[in-house]
PDB file of C-alpha atoms in Angstrom:
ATOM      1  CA  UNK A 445       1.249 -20.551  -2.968  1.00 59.00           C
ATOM      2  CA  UNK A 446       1.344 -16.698  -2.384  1.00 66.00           C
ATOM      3  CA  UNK A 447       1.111 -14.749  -5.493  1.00 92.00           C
ATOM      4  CA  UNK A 448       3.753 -12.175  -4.260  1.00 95.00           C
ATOM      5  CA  UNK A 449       6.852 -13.273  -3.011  1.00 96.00           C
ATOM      6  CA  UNK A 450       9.432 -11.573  -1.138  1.00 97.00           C
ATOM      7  CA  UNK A 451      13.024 -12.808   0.127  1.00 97.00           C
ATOM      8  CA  UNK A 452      14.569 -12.639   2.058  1.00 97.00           C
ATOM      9  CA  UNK A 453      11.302 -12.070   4.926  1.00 96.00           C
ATOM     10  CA  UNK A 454      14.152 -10.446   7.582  1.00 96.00           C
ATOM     11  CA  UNK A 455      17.610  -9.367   7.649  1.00 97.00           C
ATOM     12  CA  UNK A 456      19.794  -7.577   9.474  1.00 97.00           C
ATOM     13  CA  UNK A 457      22.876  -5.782   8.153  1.00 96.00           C
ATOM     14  CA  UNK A 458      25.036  -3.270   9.174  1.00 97.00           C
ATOM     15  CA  UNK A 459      26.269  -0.476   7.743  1.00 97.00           C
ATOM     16  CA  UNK A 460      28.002  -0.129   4.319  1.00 97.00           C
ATOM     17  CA  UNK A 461      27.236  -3.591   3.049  1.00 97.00           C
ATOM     18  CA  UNK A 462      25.452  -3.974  -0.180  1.00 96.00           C
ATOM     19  CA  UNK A 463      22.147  -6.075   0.347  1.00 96.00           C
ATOM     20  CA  UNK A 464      19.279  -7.285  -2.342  1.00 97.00           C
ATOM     21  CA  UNK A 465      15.736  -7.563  -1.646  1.00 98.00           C
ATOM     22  CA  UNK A 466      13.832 -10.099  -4.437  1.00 98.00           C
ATOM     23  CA  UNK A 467      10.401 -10.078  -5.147  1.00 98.00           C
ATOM     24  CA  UNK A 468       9.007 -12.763  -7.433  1.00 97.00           C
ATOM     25  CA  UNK A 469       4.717 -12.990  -8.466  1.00 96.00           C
ATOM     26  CA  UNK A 470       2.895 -15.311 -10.551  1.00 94.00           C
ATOM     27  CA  UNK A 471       0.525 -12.721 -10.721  1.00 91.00           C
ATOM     28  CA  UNK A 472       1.212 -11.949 -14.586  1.00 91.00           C
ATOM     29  CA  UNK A 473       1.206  -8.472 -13.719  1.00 91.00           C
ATOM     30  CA  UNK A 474       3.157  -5.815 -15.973  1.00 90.00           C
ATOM     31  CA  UNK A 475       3.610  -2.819 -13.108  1.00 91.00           C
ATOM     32  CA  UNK A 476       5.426  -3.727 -10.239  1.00 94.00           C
ATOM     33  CA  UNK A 477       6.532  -1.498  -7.219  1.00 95.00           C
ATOM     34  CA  UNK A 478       8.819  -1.187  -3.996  1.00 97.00           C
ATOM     35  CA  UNK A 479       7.528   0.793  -1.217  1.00 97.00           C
ATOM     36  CA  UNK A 480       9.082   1.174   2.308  1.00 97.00           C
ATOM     37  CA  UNK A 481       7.008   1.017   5.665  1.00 96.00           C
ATOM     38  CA  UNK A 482       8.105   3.357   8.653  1.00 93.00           C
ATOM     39  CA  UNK A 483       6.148   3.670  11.618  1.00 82.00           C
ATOM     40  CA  UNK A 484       3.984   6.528  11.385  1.00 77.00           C
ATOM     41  CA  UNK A 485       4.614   7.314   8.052  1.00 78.00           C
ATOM     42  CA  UNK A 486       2.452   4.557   5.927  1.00 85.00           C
ATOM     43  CA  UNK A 487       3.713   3.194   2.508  1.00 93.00           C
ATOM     44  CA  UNK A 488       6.598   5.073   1.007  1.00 93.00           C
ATOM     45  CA  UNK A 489       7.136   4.833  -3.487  1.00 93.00           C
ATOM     46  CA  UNK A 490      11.043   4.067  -3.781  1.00 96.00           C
ATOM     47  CA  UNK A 491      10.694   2.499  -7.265  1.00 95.00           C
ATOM     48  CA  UNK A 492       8.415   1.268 -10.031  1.00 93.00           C
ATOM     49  CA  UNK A 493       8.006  -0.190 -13.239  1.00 93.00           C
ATOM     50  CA  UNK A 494       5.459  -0.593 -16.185  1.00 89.00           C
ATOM     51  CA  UNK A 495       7.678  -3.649 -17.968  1.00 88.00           C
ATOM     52  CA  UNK A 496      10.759  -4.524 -18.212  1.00 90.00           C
ATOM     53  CA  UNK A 497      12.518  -1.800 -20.078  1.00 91.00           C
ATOM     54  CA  UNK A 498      10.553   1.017 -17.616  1.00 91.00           C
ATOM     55  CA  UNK A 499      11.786   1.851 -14.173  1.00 93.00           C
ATOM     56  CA  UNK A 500      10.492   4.916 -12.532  1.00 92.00           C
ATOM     57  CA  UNK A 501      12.054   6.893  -9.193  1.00 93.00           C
ATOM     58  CA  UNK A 502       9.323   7.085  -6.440  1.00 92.00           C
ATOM     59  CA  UNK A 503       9.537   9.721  -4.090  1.00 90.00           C
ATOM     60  CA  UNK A 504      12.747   8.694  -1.870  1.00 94.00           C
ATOM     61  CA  UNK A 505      14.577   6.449  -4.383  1.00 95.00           C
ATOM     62  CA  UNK A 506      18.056   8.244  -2.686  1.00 95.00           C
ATOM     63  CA  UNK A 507      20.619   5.611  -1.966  1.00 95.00           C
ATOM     64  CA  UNK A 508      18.115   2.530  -3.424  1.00 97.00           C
ATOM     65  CA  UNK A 509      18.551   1.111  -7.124  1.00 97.00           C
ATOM     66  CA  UNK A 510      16.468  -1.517  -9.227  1.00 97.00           C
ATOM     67  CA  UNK A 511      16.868  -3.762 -11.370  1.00 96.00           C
ATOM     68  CA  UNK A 512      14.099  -5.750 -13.547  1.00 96.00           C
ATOM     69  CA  UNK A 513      15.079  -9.110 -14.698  1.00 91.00           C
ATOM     70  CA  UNK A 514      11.674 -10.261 -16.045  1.00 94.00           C
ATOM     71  CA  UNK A 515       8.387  -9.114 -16.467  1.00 93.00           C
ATOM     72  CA  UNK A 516       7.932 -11.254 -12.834  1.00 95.00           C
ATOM     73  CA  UNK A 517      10.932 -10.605 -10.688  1.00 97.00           C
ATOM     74  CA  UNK A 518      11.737  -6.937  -9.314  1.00 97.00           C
ATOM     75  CA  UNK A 519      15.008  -6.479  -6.853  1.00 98.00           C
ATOM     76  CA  UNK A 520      15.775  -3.429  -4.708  1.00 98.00           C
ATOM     77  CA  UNK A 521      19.547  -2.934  -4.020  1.00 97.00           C
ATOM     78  CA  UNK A 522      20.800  -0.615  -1.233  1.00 96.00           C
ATOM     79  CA  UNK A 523      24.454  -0.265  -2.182  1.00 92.00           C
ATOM     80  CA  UNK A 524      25.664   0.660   0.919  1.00 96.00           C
ATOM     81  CA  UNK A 525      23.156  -0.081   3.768  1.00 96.00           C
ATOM     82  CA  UNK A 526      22.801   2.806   6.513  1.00 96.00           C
ATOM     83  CA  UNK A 527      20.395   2.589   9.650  1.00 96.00           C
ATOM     84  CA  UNK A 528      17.716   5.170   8.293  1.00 95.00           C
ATOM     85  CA  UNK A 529      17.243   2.505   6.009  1.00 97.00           C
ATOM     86  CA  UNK A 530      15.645   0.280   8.791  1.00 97.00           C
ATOM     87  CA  UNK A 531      12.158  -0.035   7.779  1.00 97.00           C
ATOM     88  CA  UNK A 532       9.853  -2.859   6.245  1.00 96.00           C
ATOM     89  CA  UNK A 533       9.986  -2.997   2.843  1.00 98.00           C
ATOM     90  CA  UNK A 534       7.468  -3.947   0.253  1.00 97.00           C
ATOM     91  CA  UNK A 535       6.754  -4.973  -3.277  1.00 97.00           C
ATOM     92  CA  UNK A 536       3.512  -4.584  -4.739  1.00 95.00           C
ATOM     93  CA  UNK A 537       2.152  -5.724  -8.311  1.00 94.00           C
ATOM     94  CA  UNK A 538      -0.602  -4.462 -10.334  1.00 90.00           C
ATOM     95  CA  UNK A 539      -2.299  -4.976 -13.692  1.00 81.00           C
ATOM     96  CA  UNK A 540      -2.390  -1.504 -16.279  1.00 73.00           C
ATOM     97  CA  UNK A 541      -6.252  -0.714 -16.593  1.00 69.00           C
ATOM     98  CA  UNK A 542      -8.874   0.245 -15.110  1.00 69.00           C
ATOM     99  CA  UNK A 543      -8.543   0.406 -10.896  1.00 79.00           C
ATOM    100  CA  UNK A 544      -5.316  -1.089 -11.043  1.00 82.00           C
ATOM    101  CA  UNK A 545      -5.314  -2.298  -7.584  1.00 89.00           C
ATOM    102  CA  UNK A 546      -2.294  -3.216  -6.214  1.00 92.00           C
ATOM    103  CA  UNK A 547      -1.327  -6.384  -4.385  1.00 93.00           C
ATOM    104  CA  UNK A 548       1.411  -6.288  -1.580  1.00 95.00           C
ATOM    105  CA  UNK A 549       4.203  -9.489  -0.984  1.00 95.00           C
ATOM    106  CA  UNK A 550       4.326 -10.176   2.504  1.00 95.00           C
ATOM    107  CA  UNK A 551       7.087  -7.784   3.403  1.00 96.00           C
ATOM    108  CA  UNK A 552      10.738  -7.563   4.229  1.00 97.00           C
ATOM    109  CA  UNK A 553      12.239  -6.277   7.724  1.00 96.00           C
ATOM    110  CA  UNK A 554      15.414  -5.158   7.476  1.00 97.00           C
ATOM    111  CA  UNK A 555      17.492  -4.133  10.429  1.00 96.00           C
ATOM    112  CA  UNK A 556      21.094  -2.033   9.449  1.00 97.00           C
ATOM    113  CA  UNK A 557      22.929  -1.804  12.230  1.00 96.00           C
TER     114      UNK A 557
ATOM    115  CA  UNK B1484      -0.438  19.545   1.569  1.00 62.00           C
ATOM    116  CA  UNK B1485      -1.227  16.053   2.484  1.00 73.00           C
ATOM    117  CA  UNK B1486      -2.875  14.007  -0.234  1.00 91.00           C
ATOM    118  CA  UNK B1487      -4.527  11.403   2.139  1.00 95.00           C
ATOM    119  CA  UNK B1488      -5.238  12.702   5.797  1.00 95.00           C
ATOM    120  CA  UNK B1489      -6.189   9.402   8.447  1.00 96.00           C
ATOM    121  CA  UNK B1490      -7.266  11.590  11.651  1.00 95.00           C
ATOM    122  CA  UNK B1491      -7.708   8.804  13.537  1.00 94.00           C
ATOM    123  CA  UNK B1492      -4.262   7.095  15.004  1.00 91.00           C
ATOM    124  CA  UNK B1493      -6.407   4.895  17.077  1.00 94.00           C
ATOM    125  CA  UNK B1494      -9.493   3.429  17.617  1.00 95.00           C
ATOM    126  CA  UNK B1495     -11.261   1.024  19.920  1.00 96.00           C
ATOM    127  CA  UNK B1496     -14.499  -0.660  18.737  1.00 97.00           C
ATOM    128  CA  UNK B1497     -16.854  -3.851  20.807  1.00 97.00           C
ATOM    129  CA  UNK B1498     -17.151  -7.475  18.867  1.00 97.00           C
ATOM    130  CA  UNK B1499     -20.096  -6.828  16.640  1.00 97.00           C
ATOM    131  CA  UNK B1500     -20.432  -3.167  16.892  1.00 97.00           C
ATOM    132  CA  UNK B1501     -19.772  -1.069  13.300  1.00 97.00           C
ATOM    133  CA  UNK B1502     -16.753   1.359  13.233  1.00 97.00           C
ATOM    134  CA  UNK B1503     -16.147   3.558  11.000  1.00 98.00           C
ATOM    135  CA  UNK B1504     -12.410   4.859  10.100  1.00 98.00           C
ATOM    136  CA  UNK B1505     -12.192   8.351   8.438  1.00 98.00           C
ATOM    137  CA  UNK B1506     -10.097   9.222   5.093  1.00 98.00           C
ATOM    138  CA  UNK B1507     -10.107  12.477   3.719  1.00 97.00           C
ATOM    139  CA  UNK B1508      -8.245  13.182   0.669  1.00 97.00           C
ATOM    140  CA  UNK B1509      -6.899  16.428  -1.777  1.00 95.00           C
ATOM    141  CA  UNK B1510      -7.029  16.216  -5.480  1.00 92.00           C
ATOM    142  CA  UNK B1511      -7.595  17.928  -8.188  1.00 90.00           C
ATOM    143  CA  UNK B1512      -7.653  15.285 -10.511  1.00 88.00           C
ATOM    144  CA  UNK B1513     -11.060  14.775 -11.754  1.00 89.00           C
ATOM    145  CA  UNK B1514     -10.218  10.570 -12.140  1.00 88.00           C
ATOM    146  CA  UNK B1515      -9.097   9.012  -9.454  1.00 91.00           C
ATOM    147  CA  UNK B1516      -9.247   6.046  -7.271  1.00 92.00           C
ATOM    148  CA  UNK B1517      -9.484   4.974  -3.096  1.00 95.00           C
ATOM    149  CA  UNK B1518      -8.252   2.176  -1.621  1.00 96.00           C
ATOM    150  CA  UNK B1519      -8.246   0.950   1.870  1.00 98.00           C
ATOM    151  CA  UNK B1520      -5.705  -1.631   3.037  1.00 97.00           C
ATOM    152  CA  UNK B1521      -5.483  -3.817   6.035  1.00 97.00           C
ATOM    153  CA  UNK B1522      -2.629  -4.912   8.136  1.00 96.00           C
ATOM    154  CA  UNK B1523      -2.523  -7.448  10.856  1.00 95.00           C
ATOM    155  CA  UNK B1524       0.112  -7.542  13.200  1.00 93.00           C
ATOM    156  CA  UNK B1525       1.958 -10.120  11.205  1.00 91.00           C
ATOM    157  CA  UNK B1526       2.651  -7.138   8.510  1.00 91.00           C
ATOM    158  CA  UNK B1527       1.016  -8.074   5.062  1.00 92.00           C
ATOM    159  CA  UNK B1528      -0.946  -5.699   3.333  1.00 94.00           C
ATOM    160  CA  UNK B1529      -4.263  -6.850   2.149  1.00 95.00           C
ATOM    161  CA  UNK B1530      -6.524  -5.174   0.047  1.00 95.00           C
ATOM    162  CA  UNK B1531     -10.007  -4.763   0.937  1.00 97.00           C
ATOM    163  CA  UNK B1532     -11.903  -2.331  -0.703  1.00 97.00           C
ATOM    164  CA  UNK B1533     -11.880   0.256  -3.847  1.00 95.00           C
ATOM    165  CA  UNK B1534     -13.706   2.993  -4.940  1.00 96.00           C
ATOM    166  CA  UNK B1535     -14.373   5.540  -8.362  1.00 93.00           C
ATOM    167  CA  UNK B1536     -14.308   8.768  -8.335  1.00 93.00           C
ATOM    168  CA  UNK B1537     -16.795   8.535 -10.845  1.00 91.00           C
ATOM    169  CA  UNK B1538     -18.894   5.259  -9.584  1.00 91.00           C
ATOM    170  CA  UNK B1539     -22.175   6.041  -8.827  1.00 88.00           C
ATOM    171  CA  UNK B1540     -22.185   4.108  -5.693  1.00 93.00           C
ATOM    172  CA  UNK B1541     -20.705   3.374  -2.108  1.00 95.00           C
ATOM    173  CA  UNK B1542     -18.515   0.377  -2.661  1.00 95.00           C
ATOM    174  CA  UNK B1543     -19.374  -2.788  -0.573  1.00 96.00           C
ATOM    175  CA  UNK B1544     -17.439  -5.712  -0.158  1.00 95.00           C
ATOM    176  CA  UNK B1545     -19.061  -8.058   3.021  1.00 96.00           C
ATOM    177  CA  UNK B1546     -18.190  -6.593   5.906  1.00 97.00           C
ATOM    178  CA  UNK B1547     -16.886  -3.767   4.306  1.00 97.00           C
ATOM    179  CA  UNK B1548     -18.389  -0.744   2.926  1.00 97.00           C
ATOM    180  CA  UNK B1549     -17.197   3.051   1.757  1.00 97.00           C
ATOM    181  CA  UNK B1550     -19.008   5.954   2.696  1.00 97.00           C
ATOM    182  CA  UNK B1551     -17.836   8.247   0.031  1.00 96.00           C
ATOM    183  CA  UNK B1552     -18.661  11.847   0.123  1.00 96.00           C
ATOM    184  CA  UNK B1553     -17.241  13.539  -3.030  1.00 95.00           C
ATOM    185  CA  UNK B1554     -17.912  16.545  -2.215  1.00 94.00           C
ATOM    186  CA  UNK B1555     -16.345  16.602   1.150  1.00 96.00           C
ATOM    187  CA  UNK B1556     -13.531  14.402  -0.236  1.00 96.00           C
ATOM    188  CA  UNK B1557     -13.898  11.486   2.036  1.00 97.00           C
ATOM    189  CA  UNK B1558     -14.093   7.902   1.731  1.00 97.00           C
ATOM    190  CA  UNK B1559     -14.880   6.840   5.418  1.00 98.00           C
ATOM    191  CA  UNK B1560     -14.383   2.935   5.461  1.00 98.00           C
ATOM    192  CA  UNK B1561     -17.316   1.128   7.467  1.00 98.00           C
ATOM    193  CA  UNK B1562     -16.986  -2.196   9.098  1.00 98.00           C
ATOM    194  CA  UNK B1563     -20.377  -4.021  10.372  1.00 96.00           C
ATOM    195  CA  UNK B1564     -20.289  -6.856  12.846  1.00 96.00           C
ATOM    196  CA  UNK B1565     -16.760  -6.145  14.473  1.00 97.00           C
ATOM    197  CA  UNK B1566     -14.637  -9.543  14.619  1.00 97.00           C
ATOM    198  CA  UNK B1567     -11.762  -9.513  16.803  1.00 97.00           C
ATOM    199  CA  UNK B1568      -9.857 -10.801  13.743  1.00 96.00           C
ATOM    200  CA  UNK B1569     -10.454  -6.905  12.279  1.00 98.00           C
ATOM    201  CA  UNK B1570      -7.797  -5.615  14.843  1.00 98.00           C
ATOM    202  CA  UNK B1571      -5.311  -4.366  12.568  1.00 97.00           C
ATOM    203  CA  UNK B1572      -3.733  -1.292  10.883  1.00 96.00           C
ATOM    204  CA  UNK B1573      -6.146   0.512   8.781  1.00 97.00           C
ATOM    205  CA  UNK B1574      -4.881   2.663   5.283  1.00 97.00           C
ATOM    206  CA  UNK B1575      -6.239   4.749   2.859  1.00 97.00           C
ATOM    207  CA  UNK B1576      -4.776   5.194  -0.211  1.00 96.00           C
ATOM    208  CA  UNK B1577      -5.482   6.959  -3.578  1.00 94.00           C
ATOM    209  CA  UNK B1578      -4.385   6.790  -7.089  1.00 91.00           C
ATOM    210  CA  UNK B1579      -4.673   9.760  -9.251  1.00 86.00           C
ATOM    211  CA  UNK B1580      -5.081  10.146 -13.291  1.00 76.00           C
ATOM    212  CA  UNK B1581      -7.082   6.884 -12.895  1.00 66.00           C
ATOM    213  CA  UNK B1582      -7.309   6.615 -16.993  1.00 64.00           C
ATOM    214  CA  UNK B1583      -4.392   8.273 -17.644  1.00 62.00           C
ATOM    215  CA  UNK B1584      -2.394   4.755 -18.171  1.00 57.00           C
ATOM    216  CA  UNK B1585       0.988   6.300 -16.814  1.00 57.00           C
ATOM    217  CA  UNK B1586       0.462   7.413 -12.978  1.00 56.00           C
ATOM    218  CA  UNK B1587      -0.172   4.098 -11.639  1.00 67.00           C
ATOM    219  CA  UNK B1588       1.375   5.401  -7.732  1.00 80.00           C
ATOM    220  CA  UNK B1589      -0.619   5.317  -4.598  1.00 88.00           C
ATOM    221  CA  UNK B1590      -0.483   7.528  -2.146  1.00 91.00           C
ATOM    222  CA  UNK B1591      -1.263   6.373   1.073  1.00 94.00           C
ATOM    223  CA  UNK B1592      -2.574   7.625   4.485  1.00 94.00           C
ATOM    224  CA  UNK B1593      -0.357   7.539   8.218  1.00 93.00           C
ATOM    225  CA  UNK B1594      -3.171   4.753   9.254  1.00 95.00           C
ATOM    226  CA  UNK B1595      -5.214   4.120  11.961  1.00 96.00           C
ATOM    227  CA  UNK B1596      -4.955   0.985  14.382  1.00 96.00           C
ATOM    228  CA  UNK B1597      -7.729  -0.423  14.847  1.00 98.00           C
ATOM    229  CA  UNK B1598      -8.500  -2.891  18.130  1.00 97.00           C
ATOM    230  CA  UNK B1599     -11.704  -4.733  18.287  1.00 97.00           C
ATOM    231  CA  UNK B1600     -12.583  -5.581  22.024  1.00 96.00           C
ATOM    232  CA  UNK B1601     -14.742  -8.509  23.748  1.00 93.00           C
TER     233      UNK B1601
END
């Protein structure tokens, strides 16, 4: 079983309609992370968090919100979808320490139309 | 300025040649750390290589190797023995404050595409 999980894998939405993107890992890792993918661009920061009680602002966390239920399960909300907000999105994990590398779920696509 | 510069958008390489795929990156930050990520065509990002800023040498994993030049600010990602199962997105990323315990964010490159050929 993959160590990151991510649901849904795709969706499509359109515009205005609140959506939640769930990432669950088995990882045991503390920090966890949502980046968005858009071509060209690489890996975007929206969120992060150190535990449960820490969420951070990446660097476009506009018009996305988090929430932390446990130390494994991260969700991304967009409150009210818009298309700029088409884009692959990802969760990562990592463990505080040393290189700290980050491991990636295998991605959502989401489609607002 | 951009933290991590790929130069390379694309790149074409023959079954069981070596390629290398250029990173260059801006920092001040005395600690630090360099990743490089793959992803295939079917979108996951794997992880495939890391190196110190202050490791005293090139990071090897298999295939994979870093040519890092400190001074220049480059960690160049080799790959020996092309397989055409390395055609994939290529990205460099960095993590700065690599002790400090709070900055755990990577930055990451605009990638290069990689596409081995028979």
């Amino acid at each position: 079983d993959a160590d990151v999980t991510q649901t849904p894998r795709n969706r499509i939405t359109k515009t205005g309609k609140r959506i939640m993107l769930e990432c669950s890992q088995t990882k045991g890792h503390d920090r966890m992370y949502w980046y968005r993918q858009d071509p060209g661009l690489g890996l975007r920061l929206i969120y992060y968090s150190f535990d449960v009680k820490d969420i951070n602002k990446g660097e476009i966390s506009d018009g996305y919100s988090v929430s932390r239920q446990a130390q494994a399960k991260f969700s991304l909300s967009l409150e009210s979808a818009i298309p700029n907000q088409t884009a692959l999105y990802f969760c990562a994990t990592s463990d505080p320490g040393g290189r700290e590398t980050q491991y990636f779920g295998p991605g959502t696509r989401l489609l607002v139309l | 300025a951009q933290k991590i510069t790929q130069t390379q958008p694309g790149m074409f390489v023959q079954e069981k040649e070596a390629v290398t795929l250029d990173c260059t990156y801006d920092t001040s930050d005395p600690s630090y750390g360099l990743f490089w990520y793959k992803q295939p065509s079917s979108g996951e990002m794997i992880f495939l290589i890391y190196q110190g800023s202050y490791d005293q040498q090139n990071a090897t994993e298999g295939r994979y190797s870093l040519n890092f030049q400190k001074a220049r600010k480059s960690a160049n990602l080799v790959i020996s023995a092309s397989q055409l199962g390395d055609s994939a997105m290529y990205f460099c990323a960095m993590r700065e404050g690599l002790w400090s315990g709070t900055a755990s964010k990577l930055t990451f490159g605009t990638g290069t595409r990689l596409q081995v050929t028979l």
